Coordinates of C-alpha atoms and ligand atoms in Angstrom, one line a residue:
Chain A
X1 CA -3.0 94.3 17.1
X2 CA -2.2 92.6 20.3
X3 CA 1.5 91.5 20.9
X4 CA 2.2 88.0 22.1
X5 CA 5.4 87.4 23.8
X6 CA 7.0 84.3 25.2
X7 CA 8.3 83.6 28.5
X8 CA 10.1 80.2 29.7
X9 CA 11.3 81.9 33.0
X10 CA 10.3 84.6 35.8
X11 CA 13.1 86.7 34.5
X12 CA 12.2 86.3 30.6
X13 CA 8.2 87.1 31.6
X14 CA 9.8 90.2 33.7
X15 CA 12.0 91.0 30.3
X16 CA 8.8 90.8 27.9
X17 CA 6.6 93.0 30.3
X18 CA 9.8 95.5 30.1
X19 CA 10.2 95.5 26.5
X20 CA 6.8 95.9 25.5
X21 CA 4.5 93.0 25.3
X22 CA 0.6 93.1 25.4
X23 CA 0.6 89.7 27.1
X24 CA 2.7 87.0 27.9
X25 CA 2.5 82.9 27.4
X26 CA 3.9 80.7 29.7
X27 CA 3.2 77.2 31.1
X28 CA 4.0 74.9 34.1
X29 CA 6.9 72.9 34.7
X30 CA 5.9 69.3 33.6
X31 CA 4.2 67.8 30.2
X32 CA 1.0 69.9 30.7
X33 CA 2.8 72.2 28.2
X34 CA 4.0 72.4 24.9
X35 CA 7.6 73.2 25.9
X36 CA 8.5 71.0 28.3
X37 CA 12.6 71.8 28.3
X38 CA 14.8 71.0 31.5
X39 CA 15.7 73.9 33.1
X40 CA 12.8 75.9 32.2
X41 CA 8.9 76.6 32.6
X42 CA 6.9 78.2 36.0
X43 CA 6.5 76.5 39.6
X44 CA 3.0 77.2 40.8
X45 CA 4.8 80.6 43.6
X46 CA 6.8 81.6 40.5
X47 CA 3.5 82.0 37.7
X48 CA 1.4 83.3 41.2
X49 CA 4.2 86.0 41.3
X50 CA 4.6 86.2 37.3
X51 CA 1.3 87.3 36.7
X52 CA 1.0 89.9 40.0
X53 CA 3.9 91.7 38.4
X54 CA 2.7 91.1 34.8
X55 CA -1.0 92.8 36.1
X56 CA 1.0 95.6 38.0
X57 CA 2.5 96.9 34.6
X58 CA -1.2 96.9 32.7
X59 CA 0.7 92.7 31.0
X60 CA -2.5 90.0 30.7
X61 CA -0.9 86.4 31.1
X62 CA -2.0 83.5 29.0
X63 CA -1.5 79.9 30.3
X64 CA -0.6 77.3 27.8
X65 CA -1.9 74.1 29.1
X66 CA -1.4 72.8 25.5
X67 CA -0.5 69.3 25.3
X68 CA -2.5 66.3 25.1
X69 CA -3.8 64.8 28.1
X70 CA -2.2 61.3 28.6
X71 CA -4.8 58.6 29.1
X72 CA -4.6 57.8 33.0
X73 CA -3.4 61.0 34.3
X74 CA -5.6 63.2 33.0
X75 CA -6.2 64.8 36.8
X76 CA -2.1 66.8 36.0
X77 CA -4.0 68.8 32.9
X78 CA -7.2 69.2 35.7
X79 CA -4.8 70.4 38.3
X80 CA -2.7 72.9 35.8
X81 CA -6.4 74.3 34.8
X82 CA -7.7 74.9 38.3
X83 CA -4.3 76.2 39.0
X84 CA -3.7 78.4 36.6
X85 CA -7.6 80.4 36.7
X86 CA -6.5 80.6 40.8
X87 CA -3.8 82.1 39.9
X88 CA -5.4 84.7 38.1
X89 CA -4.3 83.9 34.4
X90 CA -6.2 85.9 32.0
X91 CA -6.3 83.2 29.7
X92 CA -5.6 79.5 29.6
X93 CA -4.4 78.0 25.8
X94 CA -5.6 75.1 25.6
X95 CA -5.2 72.0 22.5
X96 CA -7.0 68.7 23.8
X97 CA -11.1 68.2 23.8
X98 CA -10.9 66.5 27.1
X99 CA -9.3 69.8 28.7
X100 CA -11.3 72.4 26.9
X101 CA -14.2 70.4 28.6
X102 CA -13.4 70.5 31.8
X103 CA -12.6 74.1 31.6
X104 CA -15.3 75.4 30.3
X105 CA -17.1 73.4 32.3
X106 CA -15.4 74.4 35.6
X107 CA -14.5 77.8 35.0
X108 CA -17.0 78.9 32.8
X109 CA -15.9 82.2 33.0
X110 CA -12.1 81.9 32.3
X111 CA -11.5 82.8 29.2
X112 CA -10.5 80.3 26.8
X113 CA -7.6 79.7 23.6
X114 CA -7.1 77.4 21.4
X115 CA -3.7 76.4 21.2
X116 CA -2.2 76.1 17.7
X117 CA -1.2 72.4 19.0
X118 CA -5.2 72.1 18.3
X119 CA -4.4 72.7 14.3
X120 CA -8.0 74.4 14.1
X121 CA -7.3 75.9 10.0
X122 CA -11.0 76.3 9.2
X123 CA -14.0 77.8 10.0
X124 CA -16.0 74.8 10.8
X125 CA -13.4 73.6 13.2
X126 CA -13.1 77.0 15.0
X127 CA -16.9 77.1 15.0
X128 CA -17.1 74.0 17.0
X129 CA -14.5 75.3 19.6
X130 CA -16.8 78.0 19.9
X131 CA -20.2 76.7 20.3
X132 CA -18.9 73.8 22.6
X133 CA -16.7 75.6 24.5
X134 CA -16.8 79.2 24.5
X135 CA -13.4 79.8 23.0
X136 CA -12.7 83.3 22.7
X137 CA -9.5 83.3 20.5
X138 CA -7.9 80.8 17.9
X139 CA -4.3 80.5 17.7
X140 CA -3.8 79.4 13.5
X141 CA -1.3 77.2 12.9
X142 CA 1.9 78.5 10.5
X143 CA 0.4 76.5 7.0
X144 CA -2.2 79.5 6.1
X145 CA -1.8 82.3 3.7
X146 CA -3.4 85.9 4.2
X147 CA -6.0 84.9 1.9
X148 CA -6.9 82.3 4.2
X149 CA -6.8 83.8 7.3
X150 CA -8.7 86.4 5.8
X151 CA -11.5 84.1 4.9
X152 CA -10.8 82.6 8.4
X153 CA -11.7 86.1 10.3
X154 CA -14.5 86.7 8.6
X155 CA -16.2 83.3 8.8
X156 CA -15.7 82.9 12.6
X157 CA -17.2 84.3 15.6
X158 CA -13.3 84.3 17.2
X159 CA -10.6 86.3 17.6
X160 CA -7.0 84.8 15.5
X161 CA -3.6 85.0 16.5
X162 CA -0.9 84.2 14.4
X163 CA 2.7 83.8 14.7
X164 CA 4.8 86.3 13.0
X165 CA 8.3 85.3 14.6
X166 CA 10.5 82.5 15.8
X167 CA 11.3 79.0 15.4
X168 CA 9.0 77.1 12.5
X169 CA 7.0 73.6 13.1
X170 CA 6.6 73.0 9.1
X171 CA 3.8 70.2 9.8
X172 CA 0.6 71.5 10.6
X173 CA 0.6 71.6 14.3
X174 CA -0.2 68.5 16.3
X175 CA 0.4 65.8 13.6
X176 CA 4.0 65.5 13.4
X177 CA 5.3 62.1 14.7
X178 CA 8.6 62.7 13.3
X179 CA 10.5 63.3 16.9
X180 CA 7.9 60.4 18.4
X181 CA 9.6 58.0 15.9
X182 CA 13.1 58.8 17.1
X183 CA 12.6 59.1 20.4
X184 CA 9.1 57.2 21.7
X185 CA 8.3 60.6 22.9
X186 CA 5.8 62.5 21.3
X187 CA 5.7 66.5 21.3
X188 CA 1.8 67.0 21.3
X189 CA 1.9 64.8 24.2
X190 CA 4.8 64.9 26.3
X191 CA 5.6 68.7 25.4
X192 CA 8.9 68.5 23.9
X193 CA 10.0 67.6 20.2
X194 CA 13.5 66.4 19.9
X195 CA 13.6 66.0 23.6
X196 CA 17.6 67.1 25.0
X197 CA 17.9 63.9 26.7
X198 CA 17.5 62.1 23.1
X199 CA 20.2 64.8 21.4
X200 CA 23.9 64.4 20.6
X201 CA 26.3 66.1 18.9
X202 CA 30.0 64.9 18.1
X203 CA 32.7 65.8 16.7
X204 CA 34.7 64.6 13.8
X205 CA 37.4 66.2 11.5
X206 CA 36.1 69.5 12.0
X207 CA 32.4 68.6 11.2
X208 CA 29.8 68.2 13.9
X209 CA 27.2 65.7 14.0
X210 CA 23.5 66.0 15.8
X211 CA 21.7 62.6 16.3
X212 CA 18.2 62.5 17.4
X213 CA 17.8 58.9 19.4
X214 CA 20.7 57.9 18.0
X215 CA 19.9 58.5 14.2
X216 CA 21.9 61.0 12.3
X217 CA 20.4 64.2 11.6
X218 CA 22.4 66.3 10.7
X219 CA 26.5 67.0 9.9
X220 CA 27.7 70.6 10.0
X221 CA 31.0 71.8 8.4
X222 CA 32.8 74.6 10.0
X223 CA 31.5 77.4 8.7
X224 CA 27.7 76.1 8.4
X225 CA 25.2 77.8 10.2
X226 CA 22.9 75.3 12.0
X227 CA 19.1 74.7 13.4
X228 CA 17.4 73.0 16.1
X229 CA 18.1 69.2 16.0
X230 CA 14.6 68.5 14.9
X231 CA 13.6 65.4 12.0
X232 CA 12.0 67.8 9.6
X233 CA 15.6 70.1 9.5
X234 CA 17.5 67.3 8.8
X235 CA 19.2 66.5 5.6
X236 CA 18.4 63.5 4.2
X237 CA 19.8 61.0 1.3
X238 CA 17.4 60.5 -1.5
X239 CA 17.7 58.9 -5.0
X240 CA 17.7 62.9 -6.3
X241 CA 20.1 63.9 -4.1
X242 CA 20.7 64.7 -0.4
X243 CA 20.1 68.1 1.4
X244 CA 17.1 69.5 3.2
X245 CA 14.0 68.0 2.1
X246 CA 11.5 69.5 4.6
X247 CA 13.0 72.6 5.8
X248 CA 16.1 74.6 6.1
X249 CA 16.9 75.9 9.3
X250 CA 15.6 79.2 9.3
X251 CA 13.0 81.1 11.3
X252 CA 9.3 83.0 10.7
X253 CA 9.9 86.7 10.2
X254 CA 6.2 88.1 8.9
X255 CA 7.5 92.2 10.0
X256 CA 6.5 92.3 6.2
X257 CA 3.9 90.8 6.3
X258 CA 2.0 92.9 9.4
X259 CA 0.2 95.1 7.3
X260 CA -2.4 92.4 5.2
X261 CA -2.5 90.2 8.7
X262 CA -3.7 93.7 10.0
X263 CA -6.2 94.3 7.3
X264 CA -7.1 90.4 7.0
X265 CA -8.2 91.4 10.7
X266 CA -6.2 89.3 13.0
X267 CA -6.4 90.4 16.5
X268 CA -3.3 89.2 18.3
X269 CA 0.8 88.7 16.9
X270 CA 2.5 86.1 18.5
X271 CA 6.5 85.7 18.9
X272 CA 7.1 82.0 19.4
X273 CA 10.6 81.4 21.3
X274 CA 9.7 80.2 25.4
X275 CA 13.2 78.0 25.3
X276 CA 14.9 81.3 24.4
X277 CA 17.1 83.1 27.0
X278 CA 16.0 86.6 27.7
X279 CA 18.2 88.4 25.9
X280 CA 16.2 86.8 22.8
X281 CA 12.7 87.7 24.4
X282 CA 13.9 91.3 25.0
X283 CA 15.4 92.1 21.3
X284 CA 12.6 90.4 19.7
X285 CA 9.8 91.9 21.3
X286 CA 11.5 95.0 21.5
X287 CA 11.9 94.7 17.5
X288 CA 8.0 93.9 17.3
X289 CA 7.0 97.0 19.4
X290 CA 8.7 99.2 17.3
X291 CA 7.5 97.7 14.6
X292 CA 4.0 98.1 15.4
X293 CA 4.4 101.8 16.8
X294 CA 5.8 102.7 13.1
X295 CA 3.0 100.5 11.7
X296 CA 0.4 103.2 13.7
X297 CA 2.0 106.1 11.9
X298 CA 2.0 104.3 8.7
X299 CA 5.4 102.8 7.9
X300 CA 6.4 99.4 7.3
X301 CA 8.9 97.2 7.6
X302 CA 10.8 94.7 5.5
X303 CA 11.6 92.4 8.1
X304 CA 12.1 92.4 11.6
X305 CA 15.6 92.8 11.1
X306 CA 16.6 89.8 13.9
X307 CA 18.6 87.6 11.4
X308 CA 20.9 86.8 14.3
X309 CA 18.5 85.2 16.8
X310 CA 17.0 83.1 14.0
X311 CA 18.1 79.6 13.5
X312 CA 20.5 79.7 10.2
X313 CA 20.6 83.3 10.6
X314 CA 18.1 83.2 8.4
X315 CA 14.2 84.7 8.5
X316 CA 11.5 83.4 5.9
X317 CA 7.6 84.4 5.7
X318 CA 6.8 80.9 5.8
X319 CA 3.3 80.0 4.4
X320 CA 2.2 83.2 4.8
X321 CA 2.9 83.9 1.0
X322 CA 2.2 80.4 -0.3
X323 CA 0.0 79.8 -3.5
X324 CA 0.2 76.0 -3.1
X325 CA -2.3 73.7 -1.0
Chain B
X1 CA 12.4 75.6 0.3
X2 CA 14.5 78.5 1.3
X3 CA 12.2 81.6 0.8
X4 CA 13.2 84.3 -1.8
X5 CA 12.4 87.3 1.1
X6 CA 15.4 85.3 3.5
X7 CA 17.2 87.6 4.9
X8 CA 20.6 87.4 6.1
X9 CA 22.7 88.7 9.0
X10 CA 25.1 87.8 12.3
X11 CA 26.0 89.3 15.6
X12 CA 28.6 87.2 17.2
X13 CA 30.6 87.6 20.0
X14 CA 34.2 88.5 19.8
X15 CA 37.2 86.1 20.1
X16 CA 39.8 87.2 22.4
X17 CA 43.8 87.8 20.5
X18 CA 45.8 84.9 20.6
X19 CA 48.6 87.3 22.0
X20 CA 46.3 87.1 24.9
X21 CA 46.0 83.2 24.6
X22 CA 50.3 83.1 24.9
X23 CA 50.0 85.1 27.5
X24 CA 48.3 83.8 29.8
X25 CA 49.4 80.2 29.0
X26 CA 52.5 79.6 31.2
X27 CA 50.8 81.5 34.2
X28 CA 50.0 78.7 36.8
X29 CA 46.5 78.3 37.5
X30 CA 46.6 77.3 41.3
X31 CA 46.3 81.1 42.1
X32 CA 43.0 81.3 40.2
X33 CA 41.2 78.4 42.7
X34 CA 40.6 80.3 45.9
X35 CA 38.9 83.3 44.2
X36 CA 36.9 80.9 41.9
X37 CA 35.7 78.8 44.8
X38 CA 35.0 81.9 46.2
X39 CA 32.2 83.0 43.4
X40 CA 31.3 79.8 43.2
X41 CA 30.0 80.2 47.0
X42 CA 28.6 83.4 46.8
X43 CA 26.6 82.4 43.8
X44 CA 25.1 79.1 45.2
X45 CA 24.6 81.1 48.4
X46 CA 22.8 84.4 46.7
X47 CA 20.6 82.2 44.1
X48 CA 19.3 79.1 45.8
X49 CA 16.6 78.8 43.1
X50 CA 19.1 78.0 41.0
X51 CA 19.1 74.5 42.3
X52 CA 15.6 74.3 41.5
X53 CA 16.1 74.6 37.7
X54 CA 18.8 72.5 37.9
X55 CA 16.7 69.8 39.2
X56 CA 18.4 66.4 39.3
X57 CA 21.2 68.0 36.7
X58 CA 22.7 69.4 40.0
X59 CA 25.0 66.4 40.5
X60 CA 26.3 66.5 37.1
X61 CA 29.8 67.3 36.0
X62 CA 30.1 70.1 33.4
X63 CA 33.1 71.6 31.7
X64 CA 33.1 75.1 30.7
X65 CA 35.9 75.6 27.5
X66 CA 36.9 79.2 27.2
X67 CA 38.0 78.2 23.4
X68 CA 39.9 81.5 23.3
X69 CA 42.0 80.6 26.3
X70 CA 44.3 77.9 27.3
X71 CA 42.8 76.8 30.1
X72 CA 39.1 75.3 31.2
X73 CA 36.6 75.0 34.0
X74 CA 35.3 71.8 35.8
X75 CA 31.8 72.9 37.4
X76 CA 30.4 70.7 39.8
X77 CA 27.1 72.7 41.1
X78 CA 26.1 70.0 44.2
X79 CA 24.1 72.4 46.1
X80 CA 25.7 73.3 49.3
X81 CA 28.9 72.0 48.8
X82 CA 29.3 73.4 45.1
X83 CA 32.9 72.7 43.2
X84 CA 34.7 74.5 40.5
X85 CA 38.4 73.8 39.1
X86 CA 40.6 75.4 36.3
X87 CA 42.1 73.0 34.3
X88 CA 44.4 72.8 31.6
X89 CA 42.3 70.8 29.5
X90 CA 38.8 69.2 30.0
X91 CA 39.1 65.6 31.6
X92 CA 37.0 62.5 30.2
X93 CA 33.9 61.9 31.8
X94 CA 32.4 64.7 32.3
X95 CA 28.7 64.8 32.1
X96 CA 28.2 67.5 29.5
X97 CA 31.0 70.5 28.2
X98 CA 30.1 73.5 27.1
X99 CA 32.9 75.3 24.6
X100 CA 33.0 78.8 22.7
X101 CA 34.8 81.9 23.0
X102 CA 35.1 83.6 26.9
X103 CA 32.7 87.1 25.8
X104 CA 30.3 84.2 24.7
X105 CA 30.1 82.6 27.4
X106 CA 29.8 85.5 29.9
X107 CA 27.5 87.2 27.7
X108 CA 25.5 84.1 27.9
X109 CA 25.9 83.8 31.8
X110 CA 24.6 87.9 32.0
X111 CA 21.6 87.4 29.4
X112 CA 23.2 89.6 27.0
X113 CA 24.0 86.5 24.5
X114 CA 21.2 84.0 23.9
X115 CA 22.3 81.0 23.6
X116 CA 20.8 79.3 21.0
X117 CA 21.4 81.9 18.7
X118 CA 25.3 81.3 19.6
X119 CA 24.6 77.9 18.9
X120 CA 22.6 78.7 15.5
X121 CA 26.0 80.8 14.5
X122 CA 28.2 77.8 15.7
X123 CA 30.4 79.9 17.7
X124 CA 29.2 77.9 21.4
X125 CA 29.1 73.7 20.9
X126 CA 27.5 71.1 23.2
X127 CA 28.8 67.8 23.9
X128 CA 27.5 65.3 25.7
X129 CA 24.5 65.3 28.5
X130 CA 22.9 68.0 26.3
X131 CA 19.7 67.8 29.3
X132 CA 22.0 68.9 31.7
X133 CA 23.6 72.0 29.6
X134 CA 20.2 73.2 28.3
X135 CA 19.2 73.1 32.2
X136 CA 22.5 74.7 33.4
X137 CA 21.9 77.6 30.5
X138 CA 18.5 78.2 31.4
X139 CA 18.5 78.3 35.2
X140 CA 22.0 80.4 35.1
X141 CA 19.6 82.9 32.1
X142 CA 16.9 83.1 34.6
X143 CA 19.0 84.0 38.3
X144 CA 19.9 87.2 36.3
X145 CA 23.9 86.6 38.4
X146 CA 25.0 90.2 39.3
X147 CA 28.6 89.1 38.1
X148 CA 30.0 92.5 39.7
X149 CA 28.7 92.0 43.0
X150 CA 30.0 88.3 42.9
X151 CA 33.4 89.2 41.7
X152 CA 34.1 92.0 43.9
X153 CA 31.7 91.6 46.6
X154 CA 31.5 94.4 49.4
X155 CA 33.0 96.8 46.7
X156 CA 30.6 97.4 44.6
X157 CA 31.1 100.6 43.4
X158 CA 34.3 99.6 42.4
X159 CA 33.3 96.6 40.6
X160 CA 30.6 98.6 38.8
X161 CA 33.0 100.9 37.4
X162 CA 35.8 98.1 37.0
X163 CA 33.9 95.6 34.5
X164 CA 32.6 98.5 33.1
X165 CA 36.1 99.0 31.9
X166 CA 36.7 96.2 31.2
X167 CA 33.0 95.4 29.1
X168 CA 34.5 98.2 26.7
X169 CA 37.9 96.4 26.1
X170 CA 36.5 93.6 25.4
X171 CA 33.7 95.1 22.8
X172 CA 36.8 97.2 21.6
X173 CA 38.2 93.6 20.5
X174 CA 37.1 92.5 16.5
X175 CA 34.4 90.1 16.3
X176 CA 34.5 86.8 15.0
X177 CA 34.7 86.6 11.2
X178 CA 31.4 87.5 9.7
X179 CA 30.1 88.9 12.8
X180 CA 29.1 92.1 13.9
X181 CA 31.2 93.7 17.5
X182 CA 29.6 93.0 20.2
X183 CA 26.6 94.7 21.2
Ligands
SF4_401 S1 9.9 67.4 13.9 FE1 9.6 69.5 13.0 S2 7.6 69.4 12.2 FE2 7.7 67.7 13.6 S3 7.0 68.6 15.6 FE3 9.2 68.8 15.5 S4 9.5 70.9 14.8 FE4 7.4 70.3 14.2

């Protein structure tokens, strides 16, 4: 199995490529892509250069251009497309219809992705990405069980990848309008859920408060391990009680689970984490490698043993285990 | 929904002695400017493409809180005529402030720390512009700062062996409770 490593800078792609990776994900700095953070993301020189060094170590790079197209200025998504295949990207990711046209249609032979934005969890719908596009791999999004993926792989005439660490987006991917309530931006189309600008955290008695577009999210005691200031980890009041109705904060960690997504016959594992800084990208991916070398000879292992990079220190297999529909 | 496979583990940074803390306290902190604006220079000077991460968070104001000493830094990264200024205690105003213990925060600055997994162990806190800090952490996590040839300069060697040193006192130090050392 191929192993899928994030990169939100030059110096985290040259720290995947280092530790191990099979290929890297990255995107361009502006809403074309699903993690639009300040501070971070590829000029045009900088994913030229990314991928020359990525190709002299043996590393293919994947371009997410994964966010959808905003009616109007549909020619930034053309120009990251045509940008990205001339700067030799091995693969572009890819969510929204009007994309995938054009670039199958203009660079009919660049591969193509489908992002897990695109929230393709059947056959049927990864059939059509295939027949009218050519897509070559699906990316499934994190509300699957083996059992499903299983039935996926064998119904579909496209490689799967699947997550198997990092930061958890509990809706199926590309229909949350949580953060777009909060904040009038969305994340499937302006790349960022629970954008910084719309964060705050203060201070009170020892307890420290998140707000996301000025509602309350969140309030932390001293000693309480916290999460990303997104809606769906926030504790809310209900008439049963308040806490965490969605999620916890706590991160995918399938190491466990790498043997049945191997014989479900997934192609490619993919570490989600591009905001990280690269001391992140070099432990994880590091971690994965291992993993998968010891996986070769036949051992396996409980979990990925990361706890500390995962938000509330915490690692869960996520759906991956589920029963329930 | 917590899973019943969570597992559950830290690795924090460690928290210098508050012997340390009195120490230092009643030193004046004039001394300190010259060598900081010094760094400060060579930095902006060695990693220009710093200011291109930085974007339009380059004119901000940003405290840096060393919570495990008594004093603070006022970073004012404007490029080409950058400012920094140790300071008792953070002023009002500032744009965005960045606190948690000193190994923290260099570890973070060197890409040995990341910085949301400080964050998720609430030993490094955010307040205020929290655009301008994510930028600030991410373009500083990117330059890859050679904090030995900044601090020392033409002596590198030196330096080398020097932080070396004193890398190994400070892992030597116990981590915060909970945590694992450093490293
Ligand atoms: S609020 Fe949560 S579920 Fe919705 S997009 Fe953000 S991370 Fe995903």
């Amino acid at each position: 199995m191929e192993l899928i490593c994030p990169a939100g800078t030059p110096a985290s792609l040259e720290a995947a490529v280092e530790a191990g990776a099979d290929a890297i994900y990255c995107g361009f700095r502006d809403e074309t892509n699903a993690r639009n953070f300040p501070g971070l993301n590829f000029s045009r020189e900088e994913l030229r250069k990314g991928i020359a060094f990525a190709h002299r170590h043996g590393v293919k790079v994947l371009v997410a251009i994964n966010t959808f197209a905003r009616a109007g200025s549909f020619e930034l998504w053309q120009a990251a497309v045509d940008d990205a295949a001339a700067a030799g990207a091995d693969a572009l990711i890819l969510a929204d219809l009007a994309t995938l046209d054009y670039a199958s249609r203009r660079h009919p032979d660049q591969r193509l992705h489908v992002s897990v934005q695109a929230g393709a969890a059947n056959p049927d719908a990864i059939r059509f990405y295939v027949e009218a596009f050519g897509a070559r791999r699906v990316v499934l999004p994190r509300v699957l069980n083996v059992m499903e993926i299983a039935t996926i792989v064998r119904e579909s005439d496209c490689e799967t990848e699947v997550f198997v660490f990092g930061g958890l987006c509990v809706m199926e991917e590309g229909r949350c309008s949580l953060s777009s309530y909060a904040t009038g931006k969305s994340p499937n189309m302006n790349g960022v859920c629970s954008p910084a600008s719309d964060v705050a955290y203060t201070e009170r008695d020892g307890r420290i408060s998140s707000t996301l577009g000025g509602f309350t999210i969140n309030s932390f005691g001293k000693n309480e391990l916290a999460g990303y200031p997104t809606l769906c980890k926030g504790r809310f009041a209900t008439p049963k009680g308040s806490g965490y109705i969605f999620e916890e904060p706590v991160s995918l960690d399938a190491a466990v689970m790498l043997p049945a997504l191997r014989d479900a016959g997934v192609t490619a594992l993919k570490i989600e984490g591009r905001q990280r800084g690269r001391a992140y990208i070099a432990e994880v991916v590091r971690s994965f490698r291992d993993i998968l070398s010891g996986l070769d000879k036949g051992q396996t292992a409980s979990s990925a043993g990361l706890a500390a990079m995962a938000e509330g220190q915490t690692g869960t297999v996520g759906a991956y285990r589920k029963s329930w529909r | 929904m917590r899973d019943p496979e969570t597992t559950e583990l830290q690795g924090l940074p460690p928290r210098l002695p508050q012997w340390l803390a009195r120490a230092v306290a009643p030193l004046p902190l004039a001394p300190l400017q010259p060598a900081l604006a010094l760094m400060l220079a060579r930095i902006s000077r060695a990693y220009p493409e710093l200011y291109d991460r930085l974007g339009e968070h380059a004119e901000k104001r940003f405290g840096i809180d060393p919570t495990d000493l008594p004093f603070a830094f006022v970073l004012e990264p404007k490029p080409g005529r950058p400012v920094v200024r140790a300071v008792r205690e953070l002023p009002e105003g500032l744009d965005a402030s960045i606190r948690g213990p000193l190994a923290g925060l260099i570890g973070m600055a060197e890409g040995t720390f990341d910085g949301d997994a400080l964050f998720f162990s609430r030993v490094l806190w955010v307040e205020g512009d929290v655009a301008a800090a994510l930028a600030l952490r991410n373009a500083i996590d990117d330059a890859r700062i050679d904090f030995d040839n900044i601090l020392l300069g033409g002596f590198a060697p030196l330096a080398t062996r020097l932080s070396d040193a004193l890398r190994k006192r400070v892992r030597s130090l116990p981590a915060l409770p909970g945590g694992r050392a450093w490293n």
